[in-house]
Amino acid sequence: MENLHISAGNHSEVTEANIFGPSGSRSKGMNILQNHDFSDGLNSWHLNYCDGHVISAESGPQRGMTMDKYGSYAVITKRKQHWQGLEQDITDKISVGSTYWVSARVGVSGGAQGFSDVQATLKLEHHNSATTYFCIGRTSCNKGSWKKLEGSFSLSTMPHRVIFYLEGPAPDVELLIQSVYIACSSSNDNQYHKPTNMGCVSTEDENIIINPQFEDGLNNWSGRGCKIALHDSMGDGKILPKSGKYFASATERSQSWNGIQQEITARVQRKLAYEVTALVRIFGKNVTTSDVRATLWVQAPDLREQYIGIANVQATDKDWVQMQGKFLLNGSPSKVIVYLEGPPAGTDILVNTFDIKHAAKTPPSTPPDCEGAAFGVNIIENSNLANGTNGWFPLGNCTLNVGTGSPRILPPMARDSLGAHESLSGRCILVTNRTQTWMGPAQMITEKLKLFLTYQVSAWVRIGAGSSGPQNVNVALSVDNQWVNGGQVEVKDDQWHEIGGSFRIEKQPSKVMVYIQGPASGVDVMVAGVQIFAVDRQARFKYLRRQTEKVRKREVVLKFSGLESVRNLGTLVKVRQIQNDFPMGSCISRTNVDNEDFVNFFVKHFNWAVFGNELKWYWTEPQQGKLNYKDADDILDLCEKNKIDMRGHCIFWEVDSNVQQWVQSLNKNDLATAVQNRLTGLLTRYKGQFKHYDVNNEMMHGSFFQDRLGKDARANMFKTAHQLDPSATLFVNDYHVEDGCDTRSSPEKYTQHILELQEQGAPVGGIGIQGHIDSPVGPIVCSALDKLGTLGLPIWFTELDVSSTNEYVRADDLEVMLREAMAHPAIDGVMLWGFWELFMSRENAHLVNAEGEINEAGKRYLALKQEWLSHSHGCVDEQGQFSFRGFTGTYNVEVVTLTRKISRTFVVDKGDESLVVSIDL
């Protein structure tokens, strides 16, 4: 794709004298267009599937336009598409690297009342790739007046053919062109002044939606598979606009995707973040509430289509609600349409206002106020029950009593956080007469919490007799009546079990209650040693630094030969690590490939990649037999070009909702055939290119294939995948394994699941922990890793992301996870589930803001990457050796003797023994 640069310059009126210079000189700033003022009719111009003619000065004013010194003007008629207009081939008149300034006088006639956009565009035709289009400039015109359109461009490489054309107004609106100038300029060319107006670049205050409040009727709006109408009221006067005088409706909708739409191709710019706001509601007989969504339909120059959800809101038929969202386009699309959709067929979508503006930058975060924070201090009153049940109250009509016989030691994960601490009392709360699952002991803790601190939750729990099977026990919080998970455990015997979890509150609450709940009604619960305390992360980091030194570094001896100095006197050595070989990767999607800023950050700071969706079955075969590997191939090409290793995510997905409809409709035999075809097609096509595969994603949370194909289906997937590509390591992959908040995927259950697969002959080669985690606590994460580490398989964090509205807290969360990974011997790699704002599945999880600014979390990530590079310097000893301890990876060594300076590179691989590296100088 060609690079086109649009830039603004100094304020100046662009005239023919400016362009041609004094006395009409054409030595500099010469207009490269032929017949620029239509004095020779339409000669040298080409009509793009429309009609046109020239009105001369002698004809007098027509179409309400004045005639002035410019004389003739062209009228472009019978336009059925916005892109139809007037064009001229300028291939032979431009050169690479030069800047060209464009100025035109344009107008419109015919069609509806109101403003119409006119745009100057370059069409770049290539021999071996798709045609691309670039907006040079645009202006908004109304009838009866001429407007100036200005812009600039430069090309970094030369395409096969370059076409300049004017386009833009809606169909049936006539395009009027009085004159067009394109002139080359350079930095020392003072005879041509750069235009002020950059027509295609949005400012923060400019709305790229035309007629956003329908003051100009329905101009610039149309129906997407439905009809649209303008209203000042509806429903016998009960529905009135909340803003302005009018609102529009999308009516006679027969599909959920029908709605009101507007094309914004010429006005939306790549790599700029936009904010969407709209006032919407619904109207219909049988639907009172429904999701309303704003969606972008984007067509690339190669005709590839993409649908991007940019905002949504739950709308009602009672009142207007505000919809908000953000988006960014990575590439240079040939067409962009924004539309509203969502409610079921027969329900009208009403819209009062619709705005899309350049998104204001989010104010930078400030570090959370930790002054006076009492780390490690339990905020639970009467935790040891020395005063009976004082401080506790029953939630519901259950009964609380004090029992005995509970553990006298803190649960292990709490001990790891607190260090030396008092023993427990051996007393517990006995909860009886429970008639609902939510009943249990409760305590108010509102005034004891501090915003943005991470709190660890710990307790011993046990259930009484009478349960019909395993029971979940949950330490829960009610934060302004919203449930927050503080940790849970499955209990199925008469033993005491540890609960470990965490939480954080980032918005000031009015009421916070902690309570223990979960087992079925009639099942007694015993609770002991409940602890909730703020975590001192810095203390944990100190410990992890020491552990990382032990786990990730190796003793290295550089043995030099060829030194000429007597006893090597004065020979200096400087060792610098160039790259740590610990795998650190990220999720990437096809659209990201079009954003060079994203790609630059990605290839510079990551050495592994995983595809967000492009390798999933529903993406590669959305309809049976219709395969799409183009998106995956594009990402793969980028990774291979930059020597980035790849994980294949994923071959199958066991959760029903993520299986495409045509697969769900297959009978057992046809499904078995489709599964085999999927395995053969994918692993044969990419044999040897993906180092890992997640074979059947999230088996702890779904059972689609197992339910339909039998208990051996999962193991058979692993076996077949291994046969087709023996070089790939085959992973299990699941979520909520490491945070104590989901009993379905606890470390114990995950371990048992892997053992069962292995017993069935599945060649499981790696354990994937997704790592979509909130308020991580090191000892809880480490405990899960310890339990899984007993299997002896490599463990990866495969989809790591952390989320906080405060960038400093987000940075701390990320540091917790990365340091735990680096310090644990069972972890072999970390994959982030994205890093760029607006291209992550979770909000407030990004390291880089939408327009490329690195935030505090991103800075922390880069600082850790630097910390995990080893550097050393000193003198060669009498034996010609230099020793140091360093991380595995690639190094540069510089040797300085009395007479010369020599540089060499070497690699430190994993190993327990000292590594001797011989270097011949």
PDB file of C-alpha atoms in Angstrom, residues 116-344:
ATOM      1  CA  SER A 116     -23.146  18.195   0.655  1.00  0.00           C
ATOM      2  CA  ASP A 117     -19.553  17.041   0.917  1.00  0.00           C
ATOM      3  CA  VAL A 118     -17.179  17.355  -2.040  1.00  0.00           C
ATOM      4  CA  GLN A 119     -13.957  15.402  -1.828  1.00  0.00           C
ATOM      5  CA  ALA A 120     -10.666  15.243  -3.721  1.00  0.00           C
ATOM      6  CA  THR A 121      -9.377  11.674  -3.937  1.00  0.00           C
ATOM      7  CA  LEU A 122      -6.371   9.789  -5.306  1.00  0.00           C
ATOM      8  CA  LYS A 123      -6.912   6.369  -6.849  1.00  0.00           C
ATOM      9  CA  LEU A 124      -3.689   4.307  -6.862  1.00  0.00           C
ATOM     10  CA  GLU A 125      -3.645   1.269  -9.142  1.00  0.00           C
ATOM     11  CA  HIS A 126      -1.002  -1.412  -8.539  1.00  0.00           C
ATOM     12  CA  HIS A 127       0.252  -4.280 -10.678  1.00  0.00           C
ATOM     13  CA  ASN A 128       0.213  -7.009  -8.034  1.00  0.00           C
ATOM     14  CA  SER A 129      -2.011  -5.739  -5.244  1.00  0.00           C
ATOM     15  CA  ALA A 130      -5.350  -4.114  -4.649  1.00  0.00           C
ATOM     16  CA  THR A 131      -6.249  -0.608  -5.802  1.00  0.00           C
ATOM     17  CA  THR A 132      -6.105   1.890  -2.953  1.00  0.00           C
ATOM     18  CA  TYR A 133      -7.899   5.181  -2.402  1.00  0.00           C
ATOM     19  CA  PHE A 134      -6.785   8.202  -0.391  1.00  0.00           C
ATOM     20  CA  CYS A 135      -8.679  11.301   0.584  1.00  0.00           C
ATOM     21  CA  ILE A 136      -6.679  14.459  -0.138  1.00  0.00           C
ATOM     22  CA  GLY A 137      -9.180  17.028   1.088  1.00  0.00           C
ATOM     23  CA  ARG A 138     -12.859  17.804   1.389  1.00  0.00           C
ATOM     24  CA  THR A 139     -15.251  20.661   1.963  1.00  0.00           C
ATOM     25  CA  SER A 140     -18.941  21.026   2.709  1.00  0.00           C
ATOM     26  CA  CYS A 141     -20.994  22.914   0.097  1.00  0.00           C
ATOM     27  CA  ASN A 142     -24.470  24.337  -0.035  1.00  0.00           C
ATOM     28  CA  LYS A 143     -26.379  25.486  -3.095  1.00  0.00           C
ATOM     29  CA  GLY A 144     -25.686  28.859  -4.611  1.00  0.00           C
ATOM     30  CA  SER A 145     -22.112  29.405  -3.446  1.00  0.00           C
ATOM     31  CA  TRP A 146     -18.627  28.312  -4.393  1.00  0.00           C
ATOM     32  CA  LYS A 147     -16.406  26.728  -1.764  1.00  0.00           C
ATOM     33  CA  LYS A 148     -12.668  26.208  -1.650  1.00  0.00           C
ATOM     34  CA  LEU A 149     -11.369  22.639  -1.291  1.00  0.00           C
ATOM     35  CA  GLU A 150      -7.719  22.223  -0.258  1.00  0.00           C
ATOM     36  CA  GLY A 151      -5.258  19.527   0.743  1.00  0.00           C
ATOM     37  CA  SER A 152      -1.888  17.955  -0.016  1.00  0.00           C
ATOM     38  CA  PHE A 153      -0.282  14.605  -0.723  1.00  0.00           C
ATOM     39  CA  SER A 154       3.028  12.862  -1.326  1.00  0.00           C
ATOM     40  CA  LEU A 155       3.838   9.304  -2.371  1.00  0.00           C
ATOM     41  CA  SER A 156       6.605   7.168  -0.880  1.00  0.00           C
ATOM     42  CA  THR A 157       6.515   4.664  -3.771  1.00  0.00           C
ATOM     43  CA  MET A 158       5.158   4.921  -7.283  1.00  0.00           C
ATOM     44  CA  PRO A 159       2.091   2.887  -8.238  1.00  0.00           C
ATOM     45  CA  HIS A 160       1.349   1.710 -11.759  1.00  0.00           C
ATOM     46  CA  ARG A 161      -1.293   4.417 -12.256  1.00  0.00           C
ATOM     47  CA  VAL A 162      -2.424   7.511 -10.330  1.00  0.00           C
ATOM     48  CA  ILE A 163      -5.883   8.991 -10.928  1.00  0.00           C
ATOM     49  CA  PHE A 164      -7.016  12.279  -9.384  1.00  0.00           C
ATOM     50  CA  TYR A 165     -10.761  12.775  -9.099  1.00  0.00           C
ATOM     51  CA  LEU A 166     -13.469  14.845  -7.452  1.00  0.00           C
ATOM     52  CA  GLU A 167     -16.450  13.068  -5.888  1.00  0.00           C
ATOM     53  CA  GLY A 168     -18.611  13.085  -2.792  1.00  0.00           C
ATOM     54  CA  PRO A 169     -22.129  14.514  -3.009  1.00  0.00           C
ATOM     55  CA  ALA A 170     -25.073  12.186  -2.537  1.00  0.00           C
ATOM     56  CA  PRO A 171     -26.592  10.520  -5.613  1.00  0.00           C
ATOM     57  CA  ASP A 172     -28.567  12.865  -7.886  1.00  0.00           C
ATOM     58  CA  VAL A 173     -26.777  15.924  -6.478  1.00  0.00           C
ATOM     59  CA  GLU A 174     -24.933  17.708  -9.287  1.00  0.00           C
ATOM     60  CA  LEU A 175     -21.243  18.416  -8.743  1.00  0.00           C
ATOM     61  CA  LEU A 176     -19.991  21.807  -9.966  1.00  0.00           C
ATOM     62  CA  ILE A 177     -16.280  22.436 -10.557  1.00  0.00           C
ATOM     63  CA  GLN A 178     -14.945  25.848 -11.515  1.00  0.00           C
ATOM     64  CA  SER A 179     -11.179  25.238 -11.377  1.00  0.00           C
ATOM     65  CA  VAL A 180      -8.661  22.708 -10.061  1.00  0.00           C
ATOM     66  CA  TYR A 181      -4.958  23.236  -9.363  1.00  0.00           C
ATOM     67  CA  ILE A 182      -2.330  20.658  -8.360  1.00  0.00           C
ATOM     68  CA  ALA A 183       1.154  22.082  -7.936  1.00  0.00           C
ATOM     69  CA  CYS A 184       4.448  20.686  -6.671  1.00  0.00           C
ATOM     70  CA  SER A 185       6.148  22.507  -3.839  1.00  0.00           C
ATOM     71  CA  SER A 186       9.359  22.167  -1.823  1.00  0.00           C
ATOM     72  CA  SER A 187      10.579  23.659   1.417  1.00  0.00           C
ATOM     73  CA  ASN A 188      12.421  26.488  -0.387  1.00  0.00           C
ATOM     74  CA  ASP A 189       9.614  27.231  -2.814  1.00  0.00           C
ATOM     75  CA  ASN A 190       8.105  30.503  -1.648  1.00  0.00           C
ATOM     76  CA  GLN A 191       6.052  31.094  -4.780  1.00  0.00           C
ATOM     77  CA  TYR A 192       3.404  28.595  -3.730  1.00  0.00           C
ATOM     78  CA  HIS A 193       1.895  28.796  -0.273  1.00  0.00           C
ATOM     79  CA  LYS A 194       0.504  25.785   1.513  1.00  0.00           C
ATOM     80  CA  PRO A 195      -3.253  25.778   2.028  1.00  0.00           C
ATOM     81  CA  THR A 196      -4.672  26.105   5.499  1.00  0.00           C
ATOM     82  CA  ASN A 197      -7.622  23.752   5.302  1.00  0.00           C
ATOM     83  CA  MET A 198      -6.911  20.037   5.536  1.00  0.00           C
ATOM     84  CA  GLY A 199     -10.231  18.714   4.397  1.00  0.00           C
ATOM     85  CA  CYS A 200      -9.790  15.110   5.514  1.00  0.00           C
ATOM     86  CA  VAL A 201      -8.423  15.622   8.997  1.00  0.00           C
ATOM     87  CA  SER A 202     -10.960  15.873  11.785  1.00  0.00           C
ATOM     88  CA  THR A 203     -10.493  18.279  14.649  1.00  0.00           C
ATOM     89  CA  GLU A 204     -11.648  17.470  18.158  1.00  0.00           C
ATOM     90  CA  ASP A 205     -14.750  19.618  17.848  1.00  0.00           C
ATOM     91  CA  GLU A 206     -15.761  18.615  14.340  1.00  0.00           C
ATOM     92  CA  ASN A 207     -18.670  16.199  14.024  1.00  0.00           C
ATOM     93  CA  ILE A 208     -18.109  13.828  11.126  1.00  0.00           C
ATOM     94  CA  ILE A 209     -21.829  13.078  11.063  1.00  0.00           C
ATOM     95  CA  ILE A 210     -23.664  15.449   8.737  1.00  0.00           C
ATOM     96  CA  ASN A 211     -27.080  16.625   9.902  1.00  0.00           C
ATOM     97  CA  PRO A 212     -26.700  14.973  13.329  1.00  0.00           C
ATOM     98  CA  GLN A 213     -29.920  16.429  14.806  1.00  0.00           C
ATOM     99  CA  PHE A 214     -32.050  16.120  11.663  1.00  0.00           C
ATOM    100  CA  GLU A 215     -32.483  19.872  11.358  1.00  0.00           C
ATOM    101  CA  ASP A 216     -32.021  19.374   7.623  1.00  0.00           C
ATOM    102  CA  GLY A 217     -34.642  16.655   7.479  1.00  0.00           C
ATOM    103  CA  LEU A 218     -33.321  13.250   6.480  1.00  0.00           C
ATOM    104  CA  ASN A 219     -30.604  14.594   4.212  1.00  0.00           C
ATOM    105  CA  ASN A 220     -27.458  12.417   4.283  1.00  0.00           C
ATOM    106  CA  TRP A 221     -29.369   9.623   6.062  1.00  0.00           C
ATOM    107  CA  SER A 222     -30.841   6.475   4.531  1.00  0.00           C
ATOM    108  CA  GLY A 223     -32.385   3.186   5.597  1.00  0.00           C
ATOM    109  CA  ARG A 224     -30.349  -0.003   5.823  1.00  0.00           C
ATOM    110  CA  GLY A 225     -32.865  -2.577   4.618  1.00  0.00           C
ATOM    111  CA  CYS A 226     -35.754  -0.543   5.971  1.00  0.00           C
ATOM    112  CA  LYS A 227     -37.528   2.810   5.694  1.00  0.00           C
ATOM    113  CA  ILE A 228     -36.700   5.942   7.673  1.00  0.00           C
ATOM    114  CA  ALA A 229     -38.979   8.803   8.647  1.00  0.00           C
ATOM    115  CA  LEU A 230     -38.706  12.231  10.281  1.00  0.00           C
ATOM    116  CA  HIS A 231     -40.826  13.177  13.310  1.00  0.00           C
ATOM    117  CA  ASP A 232     -41.445  16.032  15.657  1.00  0.00           C
ATOM    118  CA  SER A 233     -43.532  13.700  17.835  1.00  0.00           C
ATOM    119  CA  MET A 234     -44.901  10.163  17.950  1.00  0.00           C
ATOM    120  CA  GLY A 235     -47.323   8.082  19.955  1.00  0.00           C
ATOM    121  CA  ASP A 236     -50.064  10.711  20.131  1.00  0.00           C
ATOM    122  CA  GLY A 237     -47.588  13.316  21.285  1.00  0.00           C
ATOM    123  CA  LYS A 238     -46.113  11.172  24.080  1.00  0.00           C
ATOM    124  CA  ILE A 239     -42.745  10.815  22.356  1.00  0.00           C
ATOM    125  CA  LEU A 240     -40.979  14.136  21.861  1.00  0.00           C
ATOM    126  CA  PRO A 241     -37.377  14.925  20.989  1.00  0.00           C
ATOM    127  CA  LYS A 242     -35.141  15.386  23.998  1.00  0.00           C
ATOM    128  CA  SER A 243     -32.836  17.681  22.029  1.00  0.00           C
ATOM    129  CA  GLY A 244     -33.733  19.964  19.135  1.00  0.00           C
ATOM    130  CA  LYS A 245     -36.962  19.815  17.128  1.00  0.00           C
ATOM    131  CA  TYR A 246     -36.839  16.481  15.346  1.00  0.00           C
ATOM    132  CA  PHE A 247     -35.924  12.828  15.573  1.00  0.00           C
ATOM    133  CA  ALA A 248     -35.780  10.023  13.032  1.00  0.00           C
ATOM    134  CA  SER A 249     -37.120   6.507  13.039  1.00  0.00           C
ATOM    135  CA  ALA A 250     -36.027   3.336  11.297  1.00  0.00           C
ATOM    136  CA  THR A 251     -39.291   1.568  10.575  1.00  0.00           C
ATOM    137  CA  GLU A 252     -40.605  -1.489   8.716  1.00  0.00           C
ATOM    138  CA  ARG A 253     -37.585  -3.426   9.973  1.00  0.00           C
ATOM    139  CA  SER A 254     -37.659  -7.101   8.960  1.00  0.00           C
ATOM    140  CA  GLN A 255     -34.165  -8.010  10.281  1.00  0.00           C
ATOM    141  CA  SER A 256     -32.268  -7.143  13.446  1.00  0.00           C
ATOM    142  CA  TRP A 257     -29.540  -5.462  11.329  1.00  0.00           C
ATOM    143  CA  ASN A 258     -31.988  -3.021   9.696  1.00  0.00           C
ATOM    144  CA  GLY A 259     -31.597   0.593  10.794  1.00  0.00           C
ATOM    145  CA  ILE A 260     -30.738   4.153   9.903  1.00  0.00           C
ATOM    146  CA  GLN A 261     -27.327   4.746   8.327  1.00  0.00           C
ATOM    147  CA  GLN A 262     -24.930   7.381   7.014  1.00  0.00           C
ATOM    148  CA  GLU A 263     -21.813   7.033   4.900  1.00  0.00           C
ATOM    149  CA  ILE A 264     -18.773   8.657   6.507  1.00  0.00           C
ATOM    150  CA  THR A 265     -16.060   7.459   4.116  1.00  0.00           C
ATOM    151  CA  ALA A 266     -14.597  10.845   3.321  1.00  0.00           C
ATOM    152  CA  ARG A 267     -14.695  12.131   6.882  1.00  0.00           C
ATOM    153  CA  VAL A 268     -13.322   9.366   9.107  1.00  0.00           C
ATOM    154  CA  GLN A 269      -9.543   9.062   9.291  1.00  0.00           C
ATOM    155  CA  ARG A 270      -7.316   6.102  10.064  1.00  0.00           C
ATOM    156  CA  LYS A 271      -5.380   5.917  13.349  1.00  0.00           C
ATOM    157  CA  LEU A 272      -7.605   8.544  14.992  1.00  0.00           C
ATOM    158  CA  ALA A 273      -9.799   7.601  17.950  1.00  0.00           C
ATOM    159  CA  TYR A 274     -13.428   8.653  17.620  1.00  0.00           C
ATOM    160  CA  GLU A 275     -16.137   8.868  20.243  1.00  0.00           C
ATOM    161  CA  VAL A 276     -19.731   8.011  19.409  1.00  0.00           C
ATOM    162  CA  THR A 277     -22.670   9.499  21.301  1.00  0.00           C
ATOM    163  CA  ALA A 278     -26.335   9.157  20.386  1.00  0.00           C
ATOM    164  CA  LEU A 279     -29.758   9.550  21.958  1.00  0.00           C
ATOM    165  CA  VAL A 280     -31.903   6.521  21.130  1.00  0.00           C
ATOM    166  CA  ARG A 281     -35.042   4.689  22.162  1.00  0.00           C
ATOM    167  CA  ILE A 282     -37.301   2.005  20.707  1.00  0.00           C
ATOM    168  CA  PHE A 283     -40.960   1.918  19.660  1.00  0.00           C
ATOM    169  CA  GLY A 284     -43.089  -1.182  19.115  1.00  0.00           C
ATOM    170  CA  LYS A 285     -46.015  -3.195  20.361  1.00  0.00           C
ATOM    171  CA  ASN A 286     -44.395  -6.228  21.934  1.00  0.00           C
ATOM    172  CA  VAL A 287     -40.878  -5.084  22.904  1.00  0.00           C
ATOM    173  CA  THR A 288     -40.283  -2.745  25.843  1.00  0.00           C
ATOM    174  CA  THR A 289     -36.507  -3.066  26.126  1.00  0.00           C
ATOM    175  CA  SER A 290     -33.813  -4.073  23.655  1.00  0.00           C
ATOM    176  CA  ASP A 291     -30.134  -3.710  22.884  1.00  0.00           C
ATOM    177  CA  VAL A 292     -29.438  -0.952  20.343  1.00  0.00           C
ATOM    178  CA  ARG A 293     -26.024  -1.000  18.703  1.00  0.00           C
ATOM    179  CA  ALA A 294     -24.001   1.368  16.563  1.00  0.00           C
ATOM    180  CA  THR A 295     -21.987  -0.554  13.985  1.00  0.00           C
ATOM    181  CA  LEU A 296     -19.434   0.332  11.331  1.00  0.00           C
ATOM    182  CA  TRP A 297     -19.486  -1.450   8.000  1.00  0.00           C
ATOM    183  CA  VAL A 298     -16.015  -1.080   6.535  1.00  0.00           C
ATOM    184  CA  GLN A 299     -14.994  -2.105   3.035  1.00  0.00           C
ATOM    185  CA  ALA A 300     -11.283  -2.356   2.302  1.00  0.00           C
ATOM    186  CA  PRO A 301      -9.841  -1.484  -1.123  1.00  0.00           C
ATOM    187  CA  ASP A 302      -9.583  -5.234  -1.841  1.00  0.00           C
ATOM    188  CA  LEU A 303     -13.364  -5.458  -1.145  1.00  0.00           C
ATOM    189  CA  ARG A 304     -12.854  -7.298   2.152  1.00  0.00           C
ATOM    190  CA  GLU A 305     -15.716  -6.428   4.504  1.00  0.00           C
ATOM    191  CA  GLN A 306     -15.639  -5.918   8.239  1.00  0.00           C
ATOM    192  CA  TYR A 307     -18.327  -5.166  10.818  1.00  0.00           C
ATOM    193  CA  ILE A 308     -17.141  -3.267  13.904  1.00  0.00           C
ATOM    194  CA  GLY A 309     -19.354  -2.776  16.942  1.00  0.00           C
ATOM    195  CA  ILE A 310     -18.626   0.732  18.220  1.00  0.00           C
ATOM    196  CA  ALA A 311     -21.318   1.426  20.853  1.00  0.00           C
ATOM    197  CA  ASN A 312     -24.339  -0.186  22.471  1.00  0.00           C
ATOM    198  CA  VAL A 313     -26.950   0.545  25.090  1.00  0.00           C
ATOM    199  CA  GLN A 314     -30.022  -1.112  26.563  1.00  0.00           C
ATOM    200  CA  ALA A 315     -32.838   1.055  25.174  1.00  0.00           C
ATOM    201  CA  THR A 316     -36.471   1.184  26.267  1.00  0.00           C
ATOM    202  CA  ASP A 317     -39.771   2.463  24.933  1.00  0.00           C
ATOM    203  CA  LYS A 318     -40.113   4.770  27.962  1.00  0.00           C
ATOM    204  CA  ASP A 319     -37.440   7.424  27.479  1.00  0.00           C
ATOM    205  CA  TRP A 320     -34.376   8.468  25.520  1.00  0.00           C
ATOM    206  CA  VAL A 321     -31.088   6.904  26.627  1.00  0.00           C
ATOM    207  CA  GLN A 322     -27.561   7.921  25.709  1.00  0.00           C
ATOM    208  CA  MET A 323     -25.335   5.514  23.804  1.00  0.00           C
ATOM    209  CA  GLN A 324     -21.559   5.966  24.001  1.00  0.00           C
ATOM    210  CA  GLY A 325     -18.573   4.188  22.518  1.00  0.00           C
ATOM    211  CA  LYS A 326     -15.178   4.588  20.850  1.00  0.00           C
ATOM    212  CA  PHE A 327     -13.492   3.218  17.753  1.00  0.00           C
ATOM    213  CA  LEU A 328     -10.408   3.522  15.580  1.00  0.00           C
ATOM    214  CA  LEU A 329      -9.720   2.411  12.006  1.00  0.00           C
ATOM    215  CA  ASN A 330      -6.298   0.910  11.374  1.00  0.00           C
ATOM    216  CA  GLY A 331      -6.353   0.853   7.588  1.00  0.00           C
ATOM    217  CA  SER A 332      -7.455   3.089   4.719  1.00  0.00           C
ATOM    218  CA  PRO A 333     -10.933   1.862   3.792  1.00  0.00           C
ATOM    219  CA  SER A 334     -12.597   2.518   0.474  1.00  0.00           C
ATOM    220  CA  LYS A 335     -16.008   2.845   2.125  1.00  0.00           C
ATOM    221  CA  VAL A 336     -17.311   3.278   5.687  1.00  0.00           C
ATOM    222  CA  ILE A 337     -20.957   3.325   6.765  1.00  0.00           C
ATOM    223  CA  VAL A 338     -22.203   3.776  10.314  1.00  0.00           C
ATOM    224  CA  TYR A 339     -25.633   2.421  11.215  1.00  0.00           C
ATOM    225  CA  LEU A 340     -27.892   1.532  14.133  1.00  0.00           C
ATOM    226  CA  GLU A 341     -29.187  -2.018  14.604  1.00  0.00           C
ATOM    227  CA  GLY A 342     -30.160  -4.523  17.258  1.00  0.00           C
ATOM    228  CA  PRO A 343     -33.852  -4.685  18.189  1.00  0.00           C
ATOM    229  CA  PRO A 344     -35.948  -7.577  16.835  1.00  0.00           C
TER     230      PRO A 344
END
